[in-house]
CSV table of C-alpha atoms in Angstrom, one decimal:
chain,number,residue,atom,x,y,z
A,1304,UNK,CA,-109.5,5.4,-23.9
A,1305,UNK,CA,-107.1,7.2,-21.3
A,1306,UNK,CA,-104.8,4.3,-20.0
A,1307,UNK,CA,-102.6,5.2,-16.8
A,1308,UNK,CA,-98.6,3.7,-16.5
A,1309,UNK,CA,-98.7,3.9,-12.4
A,1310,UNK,CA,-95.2,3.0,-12.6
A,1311,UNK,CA,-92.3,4.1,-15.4
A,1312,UNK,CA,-88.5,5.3,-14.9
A,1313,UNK,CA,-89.0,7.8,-18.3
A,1314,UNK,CA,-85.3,9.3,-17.5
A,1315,UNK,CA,-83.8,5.7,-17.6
A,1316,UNK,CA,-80.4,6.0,-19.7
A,1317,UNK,CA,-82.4,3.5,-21.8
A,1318,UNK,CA,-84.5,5.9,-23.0
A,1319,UNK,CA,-81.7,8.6,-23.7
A,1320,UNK,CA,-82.1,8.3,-27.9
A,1321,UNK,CA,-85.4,8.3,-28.2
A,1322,UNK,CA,-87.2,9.3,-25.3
A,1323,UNK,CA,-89.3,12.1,-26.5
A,1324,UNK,CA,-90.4,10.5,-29.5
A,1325,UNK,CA,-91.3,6.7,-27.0
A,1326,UNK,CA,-93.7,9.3,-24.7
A,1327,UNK,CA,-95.0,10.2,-27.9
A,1328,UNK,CA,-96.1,6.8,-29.1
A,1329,UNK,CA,-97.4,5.9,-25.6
A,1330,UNK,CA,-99.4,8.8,-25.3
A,1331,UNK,CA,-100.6,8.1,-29.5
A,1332,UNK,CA,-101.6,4.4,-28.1
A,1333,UNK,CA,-103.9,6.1,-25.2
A,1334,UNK,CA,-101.4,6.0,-22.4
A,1335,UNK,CA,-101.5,9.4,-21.6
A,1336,UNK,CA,-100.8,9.3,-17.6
A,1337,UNK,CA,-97.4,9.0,-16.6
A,1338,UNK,CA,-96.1,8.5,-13.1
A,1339,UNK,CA,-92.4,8.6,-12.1
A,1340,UNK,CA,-90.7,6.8,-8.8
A,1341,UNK,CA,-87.3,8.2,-7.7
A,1342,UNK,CA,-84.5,6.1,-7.1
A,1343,UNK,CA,-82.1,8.5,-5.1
A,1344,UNK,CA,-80.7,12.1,-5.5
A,1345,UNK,CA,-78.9,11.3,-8.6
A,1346,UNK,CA,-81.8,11.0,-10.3
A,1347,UNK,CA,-83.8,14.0,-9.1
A,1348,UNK,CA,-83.3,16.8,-12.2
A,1349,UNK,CA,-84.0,14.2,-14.8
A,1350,UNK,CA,-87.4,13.4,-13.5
A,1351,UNK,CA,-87.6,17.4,-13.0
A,1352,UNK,CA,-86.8,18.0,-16.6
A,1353,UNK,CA,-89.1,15.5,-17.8
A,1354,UNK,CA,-91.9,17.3,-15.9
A,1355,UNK,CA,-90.9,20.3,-17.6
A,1356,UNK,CA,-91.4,19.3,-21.4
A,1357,UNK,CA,-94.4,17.2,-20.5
A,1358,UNK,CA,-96.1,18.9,-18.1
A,1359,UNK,CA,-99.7,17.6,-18.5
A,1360,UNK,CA,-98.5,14.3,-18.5
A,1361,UNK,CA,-95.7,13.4,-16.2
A,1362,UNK,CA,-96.4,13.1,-12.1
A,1363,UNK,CA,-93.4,12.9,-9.8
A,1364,UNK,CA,-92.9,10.3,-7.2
A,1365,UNK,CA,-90.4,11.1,-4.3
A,1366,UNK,CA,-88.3,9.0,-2.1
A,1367,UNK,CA,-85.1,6.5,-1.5
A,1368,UNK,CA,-85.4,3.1,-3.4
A,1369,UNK,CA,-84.3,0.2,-1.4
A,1370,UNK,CA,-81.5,-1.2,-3.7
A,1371,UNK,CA,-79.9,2.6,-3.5
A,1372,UNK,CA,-80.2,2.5,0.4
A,1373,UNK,CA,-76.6,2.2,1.0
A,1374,UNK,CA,-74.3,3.7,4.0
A,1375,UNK,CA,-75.1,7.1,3.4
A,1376,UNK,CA,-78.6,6.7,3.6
A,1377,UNK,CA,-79.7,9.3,6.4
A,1378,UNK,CA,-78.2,11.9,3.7
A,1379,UNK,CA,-80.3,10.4,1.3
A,1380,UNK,CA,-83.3,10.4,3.5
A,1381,UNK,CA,-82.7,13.7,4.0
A,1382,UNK,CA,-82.4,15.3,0.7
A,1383,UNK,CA,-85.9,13.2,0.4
A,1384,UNK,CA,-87.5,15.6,3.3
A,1385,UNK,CA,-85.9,18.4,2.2
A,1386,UNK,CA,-87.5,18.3,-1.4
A,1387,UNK,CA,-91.1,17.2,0.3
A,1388,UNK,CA,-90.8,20.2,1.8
A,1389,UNK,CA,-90.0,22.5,-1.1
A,1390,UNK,CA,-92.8,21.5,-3.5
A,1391,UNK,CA,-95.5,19.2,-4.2
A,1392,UNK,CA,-95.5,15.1,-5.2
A,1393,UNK,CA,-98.2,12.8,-6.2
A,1394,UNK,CA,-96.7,9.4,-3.7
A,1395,UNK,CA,-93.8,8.3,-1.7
A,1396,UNK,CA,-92.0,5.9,-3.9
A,1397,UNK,CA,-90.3,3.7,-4.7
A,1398,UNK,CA,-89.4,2.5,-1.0
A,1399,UNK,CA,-90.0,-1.2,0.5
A,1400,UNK,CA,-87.2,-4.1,0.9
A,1401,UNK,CA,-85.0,-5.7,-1.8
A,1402,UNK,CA,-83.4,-8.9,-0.7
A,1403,UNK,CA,-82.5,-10.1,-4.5
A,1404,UNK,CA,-79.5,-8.2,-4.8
A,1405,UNK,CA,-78.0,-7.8,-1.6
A,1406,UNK,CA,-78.8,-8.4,2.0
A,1407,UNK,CA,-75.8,-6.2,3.6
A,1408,UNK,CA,-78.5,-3.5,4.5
A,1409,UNK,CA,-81.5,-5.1,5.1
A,1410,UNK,CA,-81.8,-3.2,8.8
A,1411,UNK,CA,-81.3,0.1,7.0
A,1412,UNK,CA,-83.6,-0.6,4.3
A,1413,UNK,CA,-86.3,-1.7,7.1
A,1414,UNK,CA,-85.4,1.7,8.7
A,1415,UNK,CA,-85.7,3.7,5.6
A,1416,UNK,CA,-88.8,2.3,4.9
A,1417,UNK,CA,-90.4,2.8,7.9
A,1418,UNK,CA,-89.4,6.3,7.9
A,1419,UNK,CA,-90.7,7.2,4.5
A,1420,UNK,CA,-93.9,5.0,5.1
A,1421,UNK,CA,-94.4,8.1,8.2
A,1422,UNK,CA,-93.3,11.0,5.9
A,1423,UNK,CA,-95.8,9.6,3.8
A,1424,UNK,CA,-98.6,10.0,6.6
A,1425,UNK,CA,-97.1,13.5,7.7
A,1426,UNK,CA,-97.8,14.5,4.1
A,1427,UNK,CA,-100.9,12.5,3.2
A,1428,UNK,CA,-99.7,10.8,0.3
A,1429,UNK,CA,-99.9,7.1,-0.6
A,1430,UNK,CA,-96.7,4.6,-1.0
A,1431,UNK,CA,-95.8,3.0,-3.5
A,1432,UNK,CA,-93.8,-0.6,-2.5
A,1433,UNK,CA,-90.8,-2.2,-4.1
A,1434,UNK,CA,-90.6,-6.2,-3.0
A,1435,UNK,CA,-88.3,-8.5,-3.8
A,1436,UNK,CA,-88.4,-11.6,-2.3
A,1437,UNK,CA,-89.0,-9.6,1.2
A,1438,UNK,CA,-93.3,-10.4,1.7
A,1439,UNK,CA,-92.4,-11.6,5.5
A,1440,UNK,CA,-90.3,-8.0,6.1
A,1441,UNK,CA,-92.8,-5.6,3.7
A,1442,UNK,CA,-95.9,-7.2,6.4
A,1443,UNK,CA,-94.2,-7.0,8.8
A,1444,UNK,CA,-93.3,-3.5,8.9
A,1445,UNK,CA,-96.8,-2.7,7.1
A,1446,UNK,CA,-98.7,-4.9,10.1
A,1447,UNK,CA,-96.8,-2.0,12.4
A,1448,UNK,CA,-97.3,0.7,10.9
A,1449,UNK,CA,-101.1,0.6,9.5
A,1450,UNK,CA,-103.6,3.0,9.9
A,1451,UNK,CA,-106.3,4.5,8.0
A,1452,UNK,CA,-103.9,6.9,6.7
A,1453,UNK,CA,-101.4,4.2,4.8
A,1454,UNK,CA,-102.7,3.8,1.4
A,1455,UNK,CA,-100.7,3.1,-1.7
A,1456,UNK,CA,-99.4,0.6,-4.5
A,1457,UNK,CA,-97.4,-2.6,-4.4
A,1458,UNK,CA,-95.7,-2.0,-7.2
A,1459,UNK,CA,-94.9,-4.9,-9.7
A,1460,UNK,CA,-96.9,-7.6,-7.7
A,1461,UNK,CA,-95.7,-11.3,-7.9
A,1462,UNK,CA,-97.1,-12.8,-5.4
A,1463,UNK,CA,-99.4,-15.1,-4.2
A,1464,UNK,CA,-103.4,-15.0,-4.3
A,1465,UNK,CA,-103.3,-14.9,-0.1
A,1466,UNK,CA,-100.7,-12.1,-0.2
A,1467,UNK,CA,-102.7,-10.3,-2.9
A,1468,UNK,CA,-105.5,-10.5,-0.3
A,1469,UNK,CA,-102.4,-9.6,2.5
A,1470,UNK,CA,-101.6,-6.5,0.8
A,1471,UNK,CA,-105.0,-5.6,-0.3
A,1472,UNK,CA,-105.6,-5.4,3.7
A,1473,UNK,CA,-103.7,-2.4,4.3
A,1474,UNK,CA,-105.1,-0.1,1.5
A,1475,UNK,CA,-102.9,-1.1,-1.2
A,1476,UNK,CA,-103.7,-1.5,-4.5
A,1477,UNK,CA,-101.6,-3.9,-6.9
A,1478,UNK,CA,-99.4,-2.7,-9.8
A,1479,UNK,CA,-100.0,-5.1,-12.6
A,1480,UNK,CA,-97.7,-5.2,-15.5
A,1481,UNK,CA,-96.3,-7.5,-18.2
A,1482,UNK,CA,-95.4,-10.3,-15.9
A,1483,UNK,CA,-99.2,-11.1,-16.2
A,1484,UNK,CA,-98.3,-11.9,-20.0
A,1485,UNK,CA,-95.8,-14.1,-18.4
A,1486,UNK,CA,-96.2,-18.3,-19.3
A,1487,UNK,CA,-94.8,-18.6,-15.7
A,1488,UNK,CA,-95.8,-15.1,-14.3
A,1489,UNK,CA,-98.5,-17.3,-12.1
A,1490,UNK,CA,-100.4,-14.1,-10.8
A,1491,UNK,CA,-102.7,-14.5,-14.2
A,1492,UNK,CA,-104.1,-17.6,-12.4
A,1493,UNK,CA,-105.9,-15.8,-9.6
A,1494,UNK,CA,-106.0,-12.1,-10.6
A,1495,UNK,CA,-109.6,-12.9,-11.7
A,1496,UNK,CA,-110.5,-13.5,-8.3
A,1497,UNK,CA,-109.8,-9.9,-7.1
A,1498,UNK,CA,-112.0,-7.0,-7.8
A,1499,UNK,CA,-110.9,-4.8,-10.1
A,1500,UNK,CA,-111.1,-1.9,-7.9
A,1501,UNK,CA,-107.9,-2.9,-6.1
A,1502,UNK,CA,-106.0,-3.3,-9.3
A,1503,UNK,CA,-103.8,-0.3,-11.2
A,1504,UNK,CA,-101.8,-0.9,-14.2
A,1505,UNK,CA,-97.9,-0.3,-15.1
A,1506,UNK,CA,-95.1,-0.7,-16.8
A,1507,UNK,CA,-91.9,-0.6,-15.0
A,1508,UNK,CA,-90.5,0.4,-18.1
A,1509,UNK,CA,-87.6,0.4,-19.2
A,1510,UNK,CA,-88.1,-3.7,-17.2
A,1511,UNK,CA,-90.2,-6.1,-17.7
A,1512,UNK,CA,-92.1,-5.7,-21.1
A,1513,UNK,CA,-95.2,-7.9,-21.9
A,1514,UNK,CA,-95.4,-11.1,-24.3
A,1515,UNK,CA,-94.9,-10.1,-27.2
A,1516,UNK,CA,-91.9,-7.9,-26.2
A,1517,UNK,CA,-90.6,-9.9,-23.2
A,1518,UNK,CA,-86.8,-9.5,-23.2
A,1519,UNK,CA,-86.7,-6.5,-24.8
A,1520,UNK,CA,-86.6,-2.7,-23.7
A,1521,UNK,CA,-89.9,-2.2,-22.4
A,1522,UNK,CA,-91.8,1.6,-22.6
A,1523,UNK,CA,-95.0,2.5,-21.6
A,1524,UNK,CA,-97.1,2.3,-25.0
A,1525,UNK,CA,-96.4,-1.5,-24.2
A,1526,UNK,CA,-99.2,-1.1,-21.7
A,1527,UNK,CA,-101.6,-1.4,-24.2
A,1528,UNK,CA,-100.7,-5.3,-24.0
A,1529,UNK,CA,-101.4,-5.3,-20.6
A,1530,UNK,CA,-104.3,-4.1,-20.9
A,1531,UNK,CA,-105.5,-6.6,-23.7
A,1532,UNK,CA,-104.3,-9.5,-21.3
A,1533,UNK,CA,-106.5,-7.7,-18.2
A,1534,UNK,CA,-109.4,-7.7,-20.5
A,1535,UNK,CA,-109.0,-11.4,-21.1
A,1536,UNK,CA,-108.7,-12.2,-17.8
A,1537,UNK,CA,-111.5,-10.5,-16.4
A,1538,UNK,CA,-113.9,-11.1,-19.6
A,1539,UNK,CA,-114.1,-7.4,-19.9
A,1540,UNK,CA,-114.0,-4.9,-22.5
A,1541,UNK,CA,-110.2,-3.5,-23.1
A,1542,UNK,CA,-111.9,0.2,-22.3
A,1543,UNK,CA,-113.5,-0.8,-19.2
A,1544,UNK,CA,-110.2,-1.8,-17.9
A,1545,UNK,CA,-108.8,1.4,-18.8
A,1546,UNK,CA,-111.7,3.1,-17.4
A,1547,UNK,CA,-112.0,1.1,-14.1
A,1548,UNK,CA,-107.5,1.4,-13.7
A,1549,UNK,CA,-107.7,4.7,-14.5
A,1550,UNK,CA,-110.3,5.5,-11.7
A,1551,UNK,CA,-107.9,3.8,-9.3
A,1552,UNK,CA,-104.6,5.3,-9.9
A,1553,UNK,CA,-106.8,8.9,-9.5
A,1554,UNK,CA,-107.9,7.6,-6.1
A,1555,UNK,CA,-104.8,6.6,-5.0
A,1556,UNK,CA,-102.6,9.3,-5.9
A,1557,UNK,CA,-105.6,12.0,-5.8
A,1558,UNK,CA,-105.1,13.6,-9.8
């Protein structure tokens, strides 16, 4: 059973003690398929080393996460374009609109995602979409700039069954991860009304870990628990929602 974590920050300082040996045990429960979002610059050689001691496992995501876009961040955009064009990456990502933290740059976050959703077209690679409480804005910018090349994930969905259908309409798939195990994680209640096909699995790691680990440092071997809830959901076998997630992430991000 190969299981895919669409979504885990492996070079978190979280991981710092034990990171080697936490791949390990993901990749010993099945989860074998790793792929990594940037956040900004600062984080650009520790996703590059991790590629290098796990090179069959880890792919690299590039791009400016919307919590980091902050007054220098045409530099930032910049140093994104200027490693695009240096070597290869498997999606745009993390970019969207974060309105949880702090609404001081919500017009430069709009602008920073629109231009990494068009990088992402001028290099044919999917997105992958950080929302947080910012549906109305992601849309709205998505509703302007779809075309049958914008494809991608929105990552760590937790939204509603009509905005599931909403994002499902401009080629995205949705990143499920332990909030499904959540009591009050209320996306459980309708996921059994999408198709499979327009679901991919993830972590978030080291955020977010699944019943029975909520609270605690999540890592990607937790996705095993995800997938146990999936299964329950959907009244499928545990491997066929391996199988069928797995299928997914290699459509979207083309490996």
């Amino acid at each position: 059973m190969i299981i895919t974590d669409t979504h885990t920050h492996l070079y978190s300082k979280e991981f710092d003690d034990d990171r080697n040996e936490m791949i390990q045990r993901a990749i010993d429960a099945g989860v074998s398929r790793f792929f990594i979002p940037a956040i900004d610059s600062a984080f650009t050689q520790a996703m590059y080393d991790l590629e290098t001691d796990f090179p069959e496992n880890i792919f690299l995501m590039m791009g400016l996460h919307p919590t980091h876009v902050k007054d220098n961040y045409l530099q930032e955009l910049q140093l994104v374009e200027n490693e695009l064009a240096k070597r290869n990456f498997y999606a745009i990502g993390e970019i969207g609109i974060d309105l949880y933290w702090d609404k001081t740059h919500l017009e430069e976050q709009k602008r920073a995602f629109k231009k990494q959703i068009q990088l992402a077209k001028q290099y044919k690679l999917p997105i992958v979409i950080h929302c947080r409480e910012a549906f109305e804005e992601i849309f709205e910018i998505l509703e302007e700039e779809k075309s049958a090349d914008l494809f991608g994930i929105f990552h760590c969905f937790s939204g509603t069954y009509e905005q599931a259908l909403q994002a499902i309409s401009y080629n995205m798939k949705l990143g499920i991860g332990g909030m499904v195990t959540f009591k009050n994680g209320k996306i459980d209640q309708f996921l059994n009304q999408i198709e499979l096909n327009h679901i991919v699995l993830e972590t978030d790691s080291p955020y977010l870990a699944p019943v029975p680990f909520r609270g605690k440092r999540n890592e990607s071997s937790y996705l095993v628990n995800v997938v146990s809830k999936m299964a329950e959901i959907c009244d499928l076998p545990q491997e066929e929602i391996a199988r069928i997630t797995t299928k997914n992430s290699k459509d979207v991000f083309g490996i």
